[in-house]
Short mmCIF file of C-alpha atoms in Angstrom, two decimals:
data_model
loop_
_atom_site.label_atom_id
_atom_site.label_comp_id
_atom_site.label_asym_id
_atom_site.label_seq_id
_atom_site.Cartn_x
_atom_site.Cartn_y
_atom_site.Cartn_z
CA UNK A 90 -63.41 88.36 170.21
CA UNK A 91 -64.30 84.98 171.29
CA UNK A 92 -64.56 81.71 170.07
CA UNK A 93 -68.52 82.05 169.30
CA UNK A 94 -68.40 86.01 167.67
CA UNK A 95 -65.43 84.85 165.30
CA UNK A 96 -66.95 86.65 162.09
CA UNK A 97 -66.88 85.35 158.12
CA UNK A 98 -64.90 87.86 156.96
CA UNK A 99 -61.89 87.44 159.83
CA UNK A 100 -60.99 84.22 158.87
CA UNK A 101 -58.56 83.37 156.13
CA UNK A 102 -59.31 83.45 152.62
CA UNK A 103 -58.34 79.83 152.14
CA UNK A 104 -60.98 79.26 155.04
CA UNK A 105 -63.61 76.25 153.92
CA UNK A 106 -64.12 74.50 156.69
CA UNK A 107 -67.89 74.46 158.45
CA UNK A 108 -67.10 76.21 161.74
CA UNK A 109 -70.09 76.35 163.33
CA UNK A 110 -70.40 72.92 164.16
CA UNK A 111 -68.47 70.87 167.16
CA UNK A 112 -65.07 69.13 165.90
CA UNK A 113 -65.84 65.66 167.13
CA UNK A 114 -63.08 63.52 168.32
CA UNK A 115 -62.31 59.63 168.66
CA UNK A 116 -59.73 58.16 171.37
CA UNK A 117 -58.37 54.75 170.51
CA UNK A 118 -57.13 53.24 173.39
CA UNK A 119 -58.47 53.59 176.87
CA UNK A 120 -55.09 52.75 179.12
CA UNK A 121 -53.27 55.42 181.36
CA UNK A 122 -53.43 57.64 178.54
CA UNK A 123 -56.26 57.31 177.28
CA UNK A 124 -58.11 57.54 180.23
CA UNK A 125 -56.40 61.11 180.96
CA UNK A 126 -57.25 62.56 177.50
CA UNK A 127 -61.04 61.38 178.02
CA UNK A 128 -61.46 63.18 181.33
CA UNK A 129 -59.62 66.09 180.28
CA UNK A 130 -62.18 66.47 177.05
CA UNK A 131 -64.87 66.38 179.45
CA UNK A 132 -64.12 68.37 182.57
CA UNK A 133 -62.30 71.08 180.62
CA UNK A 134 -64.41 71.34 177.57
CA UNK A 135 -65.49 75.00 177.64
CA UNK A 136 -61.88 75.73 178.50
CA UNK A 137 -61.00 73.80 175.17
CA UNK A 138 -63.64 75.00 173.03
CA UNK A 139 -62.65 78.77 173.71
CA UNK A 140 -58.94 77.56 172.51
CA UNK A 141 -60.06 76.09 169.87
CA UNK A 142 -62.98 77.91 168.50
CA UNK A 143 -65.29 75.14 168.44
CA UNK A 144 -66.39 72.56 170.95
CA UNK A 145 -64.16 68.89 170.97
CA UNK A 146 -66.84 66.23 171.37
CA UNK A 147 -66.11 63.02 172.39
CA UNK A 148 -67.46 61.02 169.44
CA UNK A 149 -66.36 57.47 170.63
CA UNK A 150 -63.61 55.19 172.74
CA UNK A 151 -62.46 52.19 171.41
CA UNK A 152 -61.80 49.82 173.84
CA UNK A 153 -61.00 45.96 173.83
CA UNK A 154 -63.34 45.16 176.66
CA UNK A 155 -67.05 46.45 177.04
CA UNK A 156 -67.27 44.99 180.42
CA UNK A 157 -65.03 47.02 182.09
CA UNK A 158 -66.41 50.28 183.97
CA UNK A 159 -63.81 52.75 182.23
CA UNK A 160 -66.22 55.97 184.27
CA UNK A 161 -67.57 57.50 181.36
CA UNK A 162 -71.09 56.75 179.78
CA UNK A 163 -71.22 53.06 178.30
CA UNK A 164 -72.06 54.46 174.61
CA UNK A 165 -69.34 56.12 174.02
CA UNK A 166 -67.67 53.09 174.31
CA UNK A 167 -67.19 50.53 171.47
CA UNK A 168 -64.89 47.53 170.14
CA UNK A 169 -65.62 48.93 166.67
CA UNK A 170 -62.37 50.75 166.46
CA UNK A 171 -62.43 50.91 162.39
CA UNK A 172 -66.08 51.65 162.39
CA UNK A 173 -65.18 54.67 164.87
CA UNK A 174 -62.10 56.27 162.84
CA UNK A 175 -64.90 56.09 159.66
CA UNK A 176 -67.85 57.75 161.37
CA UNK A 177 -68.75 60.75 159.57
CA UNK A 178 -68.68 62.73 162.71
CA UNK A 179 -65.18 62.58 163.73
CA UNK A 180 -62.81 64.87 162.82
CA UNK A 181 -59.61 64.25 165.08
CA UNK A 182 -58.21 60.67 166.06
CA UNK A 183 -56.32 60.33 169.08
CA UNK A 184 -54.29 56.74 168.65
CA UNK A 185 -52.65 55.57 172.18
CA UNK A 186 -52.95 52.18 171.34
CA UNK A 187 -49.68 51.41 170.91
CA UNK A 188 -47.63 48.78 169.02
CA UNK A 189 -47.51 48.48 165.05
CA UNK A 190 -50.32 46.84 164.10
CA UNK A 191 -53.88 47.98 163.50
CA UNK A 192 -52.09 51.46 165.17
CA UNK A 193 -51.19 51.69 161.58
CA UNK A 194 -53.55 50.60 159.54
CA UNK A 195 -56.21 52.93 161.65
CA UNK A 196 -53.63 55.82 161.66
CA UNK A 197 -53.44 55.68 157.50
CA UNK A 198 -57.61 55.18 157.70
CA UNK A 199 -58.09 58.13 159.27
CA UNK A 200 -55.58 59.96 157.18
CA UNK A 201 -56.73 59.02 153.92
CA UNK A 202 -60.11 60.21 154.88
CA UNK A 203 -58.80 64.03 155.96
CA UNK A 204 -58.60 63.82 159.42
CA UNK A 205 -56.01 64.63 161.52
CA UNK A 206 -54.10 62.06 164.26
CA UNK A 207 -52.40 62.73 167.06
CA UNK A 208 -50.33 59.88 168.37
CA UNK A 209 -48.32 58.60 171.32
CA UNK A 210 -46.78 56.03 169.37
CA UNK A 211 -43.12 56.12 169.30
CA UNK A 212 -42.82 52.48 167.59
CA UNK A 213 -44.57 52.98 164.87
CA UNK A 214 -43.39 56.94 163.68
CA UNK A 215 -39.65 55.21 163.81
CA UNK A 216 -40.51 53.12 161.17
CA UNK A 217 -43.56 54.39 159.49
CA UNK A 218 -43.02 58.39 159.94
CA UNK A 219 -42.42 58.00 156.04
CA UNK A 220 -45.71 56.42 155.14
CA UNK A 221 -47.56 58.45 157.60
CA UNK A 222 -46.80 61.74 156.84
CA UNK A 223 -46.94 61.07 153.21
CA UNK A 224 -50.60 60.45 153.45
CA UNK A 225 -51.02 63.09 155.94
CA UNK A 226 -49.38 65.84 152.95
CA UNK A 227 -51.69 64.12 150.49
CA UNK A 228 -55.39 64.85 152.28
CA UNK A 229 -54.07 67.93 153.95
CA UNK A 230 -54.31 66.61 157.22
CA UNK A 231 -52.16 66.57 160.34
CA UNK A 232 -49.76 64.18 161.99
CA UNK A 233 -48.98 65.38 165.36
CA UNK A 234 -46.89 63.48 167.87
CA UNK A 235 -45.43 65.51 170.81
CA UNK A 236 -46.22 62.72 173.61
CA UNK A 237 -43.93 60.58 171.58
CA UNK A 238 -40.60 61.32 172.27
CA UNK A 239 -40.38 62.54 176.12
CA UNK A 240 -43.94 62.75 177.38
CA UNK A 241 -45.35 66.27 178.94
CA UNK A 242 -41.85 68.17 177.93
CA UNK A 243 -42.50 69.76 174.50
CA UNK A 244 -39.51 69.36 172.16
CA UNK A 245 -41.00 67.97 168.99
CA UNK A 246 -42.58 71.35 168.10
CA UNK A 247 -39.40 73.32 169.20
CA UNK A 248 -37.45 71.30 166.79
CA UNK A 249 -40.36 71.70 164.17
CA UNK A 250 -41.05 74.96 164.40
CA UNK A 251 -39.22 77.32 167.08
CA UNK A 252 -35.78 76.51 165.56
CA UNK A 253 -36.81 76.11 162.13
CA UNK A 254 -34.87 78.96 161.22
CA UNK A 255 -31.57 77.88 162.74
CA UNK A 256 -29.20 74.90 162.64
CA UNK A 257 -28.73 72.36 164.90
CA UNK A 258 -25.73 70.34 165.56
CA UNK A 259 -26.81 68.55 168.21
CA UNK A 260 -29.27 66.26 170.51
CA UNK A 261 -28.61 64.37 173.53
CA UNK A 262 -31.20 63.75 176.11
CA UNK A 263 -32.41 61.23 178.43
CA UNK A 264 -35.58 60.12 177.10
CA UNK A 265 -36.52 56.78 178.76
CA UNK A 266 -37.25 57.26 182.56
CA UNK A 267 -36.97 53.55 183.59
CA UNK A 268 -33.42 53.76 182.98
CA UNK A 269 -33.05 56.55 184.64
CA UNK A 270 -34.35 55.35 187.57
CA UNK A 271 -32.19 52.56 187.85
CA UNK A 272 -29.01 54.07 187.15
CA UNK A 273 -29.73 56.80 189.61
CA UNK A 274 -31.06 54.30 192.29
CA UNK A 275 -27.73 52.06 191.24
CA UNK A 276 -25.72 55.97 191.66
CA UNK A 277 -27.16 56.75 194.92
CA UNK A 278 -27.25 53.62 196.60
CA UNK A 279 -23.88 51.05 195.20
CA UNK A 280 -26.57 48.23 194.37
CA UNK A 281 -25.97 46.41 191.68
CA UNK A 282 -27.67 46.44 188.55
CA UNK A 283 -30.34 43.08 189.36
CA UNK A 284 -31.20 44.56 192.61
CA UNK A 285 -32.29 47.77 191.40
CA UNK A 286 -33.92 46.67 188.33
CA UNK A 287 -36.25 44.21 191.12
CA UNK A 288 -37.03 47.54 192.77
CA UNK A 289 -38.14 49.29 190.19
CA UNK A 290 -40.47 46.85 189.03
CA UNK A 291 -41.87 46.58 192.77
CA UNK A 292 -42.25 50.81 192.59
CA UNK A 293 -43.73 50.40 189.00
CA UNK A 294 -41.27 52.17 187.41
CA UNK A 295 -40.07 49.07 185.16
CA UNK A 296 -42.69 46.72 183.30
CA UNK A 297 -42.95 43.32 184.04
CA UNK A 298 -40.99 42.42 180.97
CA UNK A 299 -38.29 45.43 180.76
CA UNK A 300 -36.86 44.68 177.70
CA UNK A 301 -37.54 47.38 175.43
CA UNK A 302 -36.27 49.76 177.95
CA UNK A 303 -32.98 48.47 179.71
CA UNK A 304 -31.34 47.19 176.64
CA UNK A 305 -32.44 50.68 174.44
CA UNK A 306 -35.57 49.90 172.00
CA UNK A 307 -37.55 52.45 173.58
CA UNK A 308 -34.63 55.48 173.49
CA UNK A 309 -33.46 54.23 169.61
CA UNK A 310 -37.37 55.21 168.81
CA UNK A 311 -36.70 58.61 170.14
CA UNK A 312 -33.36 59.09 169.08
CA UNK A 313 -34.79 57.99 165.62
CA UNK A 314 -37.66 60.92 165.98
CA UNK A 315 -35.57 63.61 167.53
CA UNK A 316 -32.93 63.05 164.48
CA UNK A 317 -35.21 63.27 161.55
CA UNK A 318 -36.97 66.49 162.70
CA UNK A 319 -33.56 68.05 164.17
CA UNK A 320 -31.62 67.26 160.88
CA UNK A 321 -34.47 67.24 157.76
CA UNK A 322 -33.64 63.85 157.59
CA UNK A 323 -35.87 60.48 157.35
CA UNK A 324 -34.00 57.83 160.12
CA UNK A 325 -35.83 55.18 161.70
CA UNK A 326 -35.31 52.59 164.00
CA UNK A 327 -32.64 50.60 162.15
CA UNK A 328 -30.31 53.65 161.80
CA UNK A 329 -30.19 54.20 165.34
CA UNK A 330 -26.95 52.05 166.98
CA UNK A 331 -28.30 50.60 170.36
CA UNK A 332 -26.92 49.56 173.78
CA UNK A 333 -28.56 48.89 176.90
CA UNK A 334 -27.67 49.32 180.71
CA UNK A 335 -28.00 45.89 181.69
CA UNK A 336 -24.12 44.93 181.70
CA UNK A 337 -23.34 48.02 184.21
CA UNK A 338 -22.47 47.45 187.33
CA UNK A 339 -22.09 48.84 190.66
CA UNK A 340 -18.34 49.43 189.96
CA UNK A 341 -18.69 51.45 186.81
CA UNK A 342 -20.53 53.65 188.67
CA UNK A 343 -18.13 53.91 192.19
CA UNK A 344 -15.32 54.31 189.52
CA UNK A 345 -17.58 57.22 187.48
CA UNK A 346 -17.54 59.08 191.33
CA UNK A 347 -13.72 58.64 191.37
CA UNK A 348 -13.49 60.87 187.83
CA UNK A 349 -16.37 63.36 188.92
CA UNK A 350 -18.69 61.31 186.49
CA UNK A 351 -21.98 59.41 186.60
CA UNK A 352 -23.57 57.03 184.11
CA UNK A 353 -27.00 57.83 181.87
CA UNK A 354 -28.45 55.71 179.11
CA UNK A 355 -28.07 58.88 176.49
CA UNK A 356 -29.76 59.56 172.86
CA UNK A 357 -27.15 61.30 170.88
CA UNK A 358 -27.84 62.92 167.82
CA UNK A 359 -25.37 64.66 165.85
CA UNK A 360 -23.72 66.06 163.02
CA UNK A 361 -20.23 64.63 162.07
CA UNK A 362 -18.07 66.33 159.58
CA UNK A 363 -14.93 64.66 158.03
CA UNK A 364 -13.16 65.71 155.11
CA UNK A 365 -16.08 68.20 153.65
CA UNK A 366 -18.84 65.42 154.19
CA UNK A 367 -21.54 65.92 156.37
CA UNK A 368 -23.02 63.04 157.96
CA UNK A 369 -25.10 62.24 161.12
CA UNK A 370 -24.50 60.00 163.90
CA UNK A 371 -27.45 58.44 165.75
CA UNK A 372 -26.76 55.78 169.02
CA UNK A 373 -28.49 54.53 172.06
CA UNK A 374 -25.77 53.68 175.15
CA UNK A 375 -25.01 54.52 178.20
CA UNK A 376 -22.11 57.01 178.88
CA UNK A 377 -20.03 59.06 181.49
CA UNK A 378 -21.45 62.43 182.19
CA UNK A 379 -19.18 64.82 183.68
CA UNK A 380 -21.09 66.13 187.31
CA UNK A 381 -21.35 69.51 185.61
CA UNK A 382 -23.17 68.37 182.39
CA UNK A 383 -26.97 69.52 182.86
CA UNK A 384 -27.91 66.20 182.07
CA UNK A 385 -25.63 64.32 185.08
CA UNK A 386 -28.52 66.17 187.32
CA UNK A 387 -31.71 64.60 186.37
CA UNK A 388 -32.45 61.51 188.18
CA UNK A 389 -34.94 59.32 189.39
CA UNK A 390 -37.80 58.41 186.26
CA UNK A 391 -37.28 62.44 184.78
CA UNK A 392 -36.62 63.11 180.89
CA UNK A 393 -34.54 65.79 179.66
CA UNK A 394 -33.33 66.86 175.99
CA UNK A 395 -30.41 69.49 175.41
CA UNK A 396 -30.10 70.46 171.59
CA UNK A 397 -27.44 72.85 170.37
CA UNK A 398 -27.93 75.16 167.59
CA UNK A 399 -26.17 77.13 165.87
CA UNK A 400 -27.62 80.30 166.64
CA UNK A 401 -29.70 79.83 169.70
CA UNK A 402 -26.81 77.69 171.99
CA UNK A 403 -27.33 75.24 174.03
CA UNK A 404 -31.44 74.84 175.16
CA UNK A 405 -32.50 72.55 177.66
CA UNK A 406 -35.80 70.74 178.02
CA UNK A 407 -37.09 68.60 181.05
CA UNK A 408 -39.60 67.36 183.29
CA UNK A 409 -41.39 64.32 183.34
CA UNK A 410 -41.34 61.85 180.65
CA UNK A 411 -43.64 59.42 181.17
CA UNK A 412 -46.87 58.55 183.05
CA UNK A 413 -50.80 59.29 182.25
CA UNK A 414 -51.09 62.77 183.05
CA UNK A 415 -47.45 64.38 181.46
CA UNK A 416 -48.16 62.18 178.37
CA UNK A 417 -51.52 63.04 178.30
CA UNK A 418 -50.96 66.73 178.81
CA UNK A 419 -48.66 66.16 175.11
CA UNK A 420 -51.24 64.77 173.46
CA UNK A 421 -54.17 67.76 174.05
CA UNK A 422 -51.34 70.46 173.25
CA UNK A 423 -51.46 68.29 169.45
CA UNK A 424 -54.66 67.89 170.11
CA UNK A 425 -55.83 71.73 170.34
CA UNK A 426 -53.19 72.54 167.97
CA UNK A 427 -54.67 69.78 165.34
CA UNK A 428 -58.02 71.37 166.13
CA UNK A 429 -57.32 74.93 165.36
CA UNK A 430 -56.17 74.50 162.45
CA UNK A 431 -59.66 72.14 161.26
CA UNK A 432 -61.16 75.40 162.37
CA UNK A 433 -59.51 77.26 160.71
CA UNK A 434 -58.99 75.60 157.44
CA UNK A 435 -55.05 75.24 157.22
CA UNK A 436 -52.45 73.07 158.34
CA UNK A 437 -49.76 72.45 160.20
CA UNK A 438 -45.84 71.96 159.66
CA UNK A 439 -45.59 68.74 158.33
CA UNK A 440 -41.94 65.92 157.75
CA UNK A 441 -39.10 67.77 156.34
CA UNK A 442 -36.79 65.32 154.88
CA UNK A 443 -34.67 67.82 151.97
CA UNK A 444 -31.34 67.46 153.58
CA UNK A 445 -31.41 63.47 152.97
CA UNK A 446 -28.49 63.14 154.85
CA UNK A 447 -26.38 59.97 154.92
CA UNK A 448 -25.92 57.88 158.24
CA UNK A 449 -22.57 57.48 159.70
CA UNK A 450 -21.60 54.19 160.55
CA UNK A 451 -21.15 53.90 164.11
CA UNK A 452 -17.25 52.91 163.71
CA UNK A 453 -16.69 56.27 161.97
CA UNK A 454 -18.26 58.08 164.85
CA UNK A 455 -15.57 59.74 167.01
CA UNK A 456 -16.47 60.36 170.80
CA UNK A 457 -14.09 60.02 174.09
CA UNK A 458 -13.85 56.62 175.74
CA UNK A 459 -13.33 55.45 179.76
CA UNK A 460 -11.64 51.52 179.49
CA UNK A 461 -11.77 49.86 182.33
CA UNK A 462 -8.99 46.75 182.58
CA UNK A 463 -7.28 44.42 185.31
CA UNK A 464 -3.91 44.31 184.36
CA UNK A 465 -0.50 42.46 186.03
CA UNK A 466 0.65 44.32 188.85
CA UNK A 467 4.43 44.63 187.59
CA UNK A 468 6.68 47.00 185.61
CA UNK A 469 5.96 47.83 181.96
CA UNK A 470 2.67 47.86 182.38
CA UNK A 471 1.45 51.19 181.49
CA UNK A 472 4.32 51.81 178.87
CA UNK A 473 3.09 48.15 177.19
CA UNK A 474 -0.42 49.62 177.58
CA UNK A 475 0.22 53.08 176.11
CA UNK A 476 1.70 51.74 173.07
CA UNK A 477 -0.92 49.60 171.94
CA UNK A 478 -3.42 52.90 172.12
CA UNK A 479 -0.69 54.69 170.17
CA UNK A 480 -0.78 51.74 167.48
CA UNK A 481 -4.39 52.58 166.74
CA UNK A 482 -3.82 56.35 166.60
CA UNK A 483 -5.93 56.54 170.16
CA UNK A 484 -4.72 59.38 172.21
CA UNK A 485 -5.21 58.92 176.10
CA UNK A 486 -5.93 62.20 178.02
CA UNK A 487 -5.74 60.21 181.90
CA UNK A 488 -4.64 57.32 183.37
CA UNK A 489 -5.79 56.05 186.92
CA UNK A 490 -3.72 52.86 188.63
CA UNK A 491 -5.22 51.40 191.71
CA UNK A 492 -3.79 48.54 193.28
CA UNK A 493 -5.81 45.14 193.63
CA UNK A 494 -6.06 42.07 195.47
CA UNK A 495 -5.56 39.77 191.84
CA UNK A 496 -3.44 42.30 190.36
CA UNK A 497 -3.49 46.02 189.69
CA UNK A 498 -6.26 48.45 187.65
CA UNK A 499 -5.96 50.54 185.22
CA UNK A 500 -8.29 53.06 184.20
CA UNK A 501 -7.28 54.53 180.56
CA UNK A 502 -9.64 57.84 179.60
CA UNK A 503 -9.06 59.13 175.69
CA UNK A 504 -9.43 61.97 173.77
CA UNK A 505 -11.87 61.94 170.96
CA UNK A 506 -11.02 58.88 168.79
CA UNK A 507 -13.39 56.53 166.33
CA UNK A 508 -15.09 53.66 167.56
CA UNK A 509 -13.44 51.51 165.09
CA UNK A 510 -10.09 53.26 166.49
CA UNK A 511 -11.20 51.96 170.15
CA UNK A 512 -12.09 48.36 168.86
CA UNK A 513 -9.31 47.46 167.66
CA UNK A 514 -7.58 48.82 170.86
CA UNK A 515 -9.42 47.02 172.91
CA UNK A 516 -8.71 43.71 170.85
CA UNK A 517 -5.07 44.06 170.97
CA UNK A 518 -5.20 44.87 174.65
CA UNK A 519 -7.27 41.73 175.40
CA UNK A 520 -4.11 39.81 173.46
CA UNK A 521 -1.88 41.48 175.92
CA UNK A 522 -0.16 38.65 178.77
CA UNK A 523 -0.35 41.44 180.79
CA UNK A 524 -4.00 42.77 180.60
CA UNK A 525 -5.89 39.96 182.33
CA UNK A 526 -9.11 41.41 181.07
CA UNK A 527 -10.49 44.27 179.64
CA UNK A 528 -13.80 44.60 182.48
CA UNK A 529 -15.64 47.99 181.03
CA UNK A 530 -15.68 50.05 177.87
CA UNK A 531 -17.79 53.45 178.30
CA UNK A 532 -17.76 56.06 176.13
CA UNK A 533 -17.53 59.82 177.78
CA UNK A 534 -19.89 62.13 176.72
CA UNK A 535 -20.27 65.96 177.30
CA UNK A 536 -17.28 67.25 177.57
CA UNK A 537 -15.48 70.10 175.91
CA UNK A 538 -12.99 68.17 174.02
#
């Protein structure tokens, strides 16, 4: 049966929408994105109008220039971008704007009025998810947002929908490829972290102002996401505890080699369990991954996400996240998805937030921990050492010495301990005569214990 035979009688009973009519769509935004999801609506629309069951028309692009040849027929274009989310005639709003504001106030517009979004916009659904999908619930429309989180790889719906029946305990992923790229480039090469941030602005892999990726902005957004739909849980931005690459250096990484390690700005979501209470624990940093972790792998500007559940183990999800094309490929998966379901007069999955679980506070999270300190080069050292880790309850699972020019190193890894265990550590050690300085605190990630 195709798309133009689909019959009266096989569609649901709940069925009320007019089906025999073209879904029109408007595109706000015309960047990298943009551009992608307008020439995919037009060179594949037969292809997407047998998915669908009705033909996606182009109603409108808002745009913030009119002089500008953006390729496509000057009509379509317009600077009207409220007047285009209210024409009668769309159905579907695709918002790759980006940033808060009007993203927002257009998103709720269309909302309110029945029609379903599809978004890009990571910034705004870690702070506003709440909002959103409240209105979304209300006028039984949809609030899709796959391209958010990791760009072409599809892990918003898995945690939505394919493990909706199981648990998960778990999320850790790389999610923000311009930190990839420079830790890799920093792993592969022994430049230091300046250097390689320069280069990957000249490749275009870092923006001219790379804030909001090397110190963590852009990854707490995800982490923010991934954690409310893996744990039926409302956490934005604010939850999220953030750290950026930019104080690593070439020598964390030689002395990650030495312990069969590397270094990856992670998104960790996860349960933690003390005492009978169930919390989660949501951070931003960059970590030691132990060479056989699937994530130590992927380098250069790739994404990946592992989540372990309960039931299903340990999934993996990668490939590229970021760019036009992968971001734009997210956004008409929502996009046909969003559409279906106009066609067909139902809904999609929308926030699940029963659990309400409380956030842990991030010195209450327990993880392992690599310290990195220049110590005297005499004897009593390491016992002196030791026994200020044993003070805070802080077991240590290695220790590494390695003479020096100034001194000696020493190279302390733990077993699983709090972070407000480590801090104090770390403060009584830098009160030590012998410990010079404490250079590096990293926290080890992915291992078994």
């Amino acid at each position: 049966m195709t798309a133009q035979t689909v019959r009266d009688e096989d569609r649901p009973a709940a069925f009320v929408s007019p089906v025999d009519k073209p879904l029109g769509v408007a595109v706000l935004g015309m960047g990298n994105v943009g551009s992608e999801v307008v020439r995919i609506l037009q060179d594949h629309a037969a292809d997407l109008a047998a998915r669908v069951g009705a033909p996606l028309v182009l109603r409108g692009v808002a745009v913030r220039d009119l002089s500008k040849d953006r390729g496509i027929d000057a009509d379509l274009l317009t600077t009207d971008v409220h007047g285009l989310v209210a024409r009668d005639d769309v159905d579907l709003v695709v918002e790759v704007l980006g940033g808060i504001e009007p993203a927002r106030e257009l998103i709720l517009s269309a909302l309110n009025a029945g029609k379903s979004v599809v978004t890009a916009n990571k910034a705004l659904l870690a702070e506003y998810t709440g909002e959103l999908a409240a209105s979304a619930e209300r006028h039984r429309a949809d609030l899709y947002f796959e391209a958010a989180v990791a760009g072409a790889i599809p892990v918003v719906r898995p945690l939505m929908q394919s493990l909706a029946g199981d648990r998960v305990d778990r999320v850790i992923g790389i999610v923000n490829g311009t930190t990839n790229f420079i830790l890799s480039a920093m792993d592969e090469t022994g430049a230091d972290y300046a250097e390689t941030l320069a280069e990957a602005g000249r490749l275009g892999y870092a923006e001219a102002d790379p804030t909001a990726d090397v110190e963590g902005y852009d990854a707490a957004a995800k982490a923010a996401i991934l954690a409310s739909l893996a744990f039926h849980t409302r956490v934005t931005s604010a939850d999220v505890h953030r750290e950026g690459i930019s104080s690593i250096t070439a020598d964390d990484l030689a002395t990650a080699k030495a312990f069969d390690c590397t270094v990856k700005l992670l998104a960790l979501c996860e349960r933690v369990v003390e005492d009978g209470t169930e919390r989660i624990s949501v951070r931003v940093y960059p970590a030691l991954l132990p060479l056989s972790h699937p994530l130590a792998r992927v380098s250069g500007a790739f994404n990946a996400v592992v989540v372990e559940a309960e039931a299903a183990g340990q999934l993996m999800f990668y490939g590229q996240g970021a760019g036009g094309g992968p971001t734009a490929s997210a956004v008409m998966g929502d996009l046909v998805m969003a559409a279906r379901n106009k066609f067909f007069g139902g809904r999609g999955p929308g926030e699940s937030t029963y659990a309400e679980l409380p956030i842990a506070p991030m010195g209450d999270t327990p993880t392992r921990y690599h310290v990195n300190m220049q110590v005297a080069d005499r004897t009593g050292v390491l016992s002196a050492v030791a026994a200020e880790f044993a003070k805070n309850d802080v077991s240590i699972s290695t220790v590494r010495q390695e003479g020096a020019a100034d001194g000696a190193r020493l190279v302390v890894v733990t077993h699983r301990a709090k972070e407000s265990a480590l801090a104090a550590t770390v403060a009584a050690l830098s009160n030590l005569d012998i410990v010079v300085a404490v250079t590096s605190v990293l926290r080890l990630e992915g291992t078994s214990e």
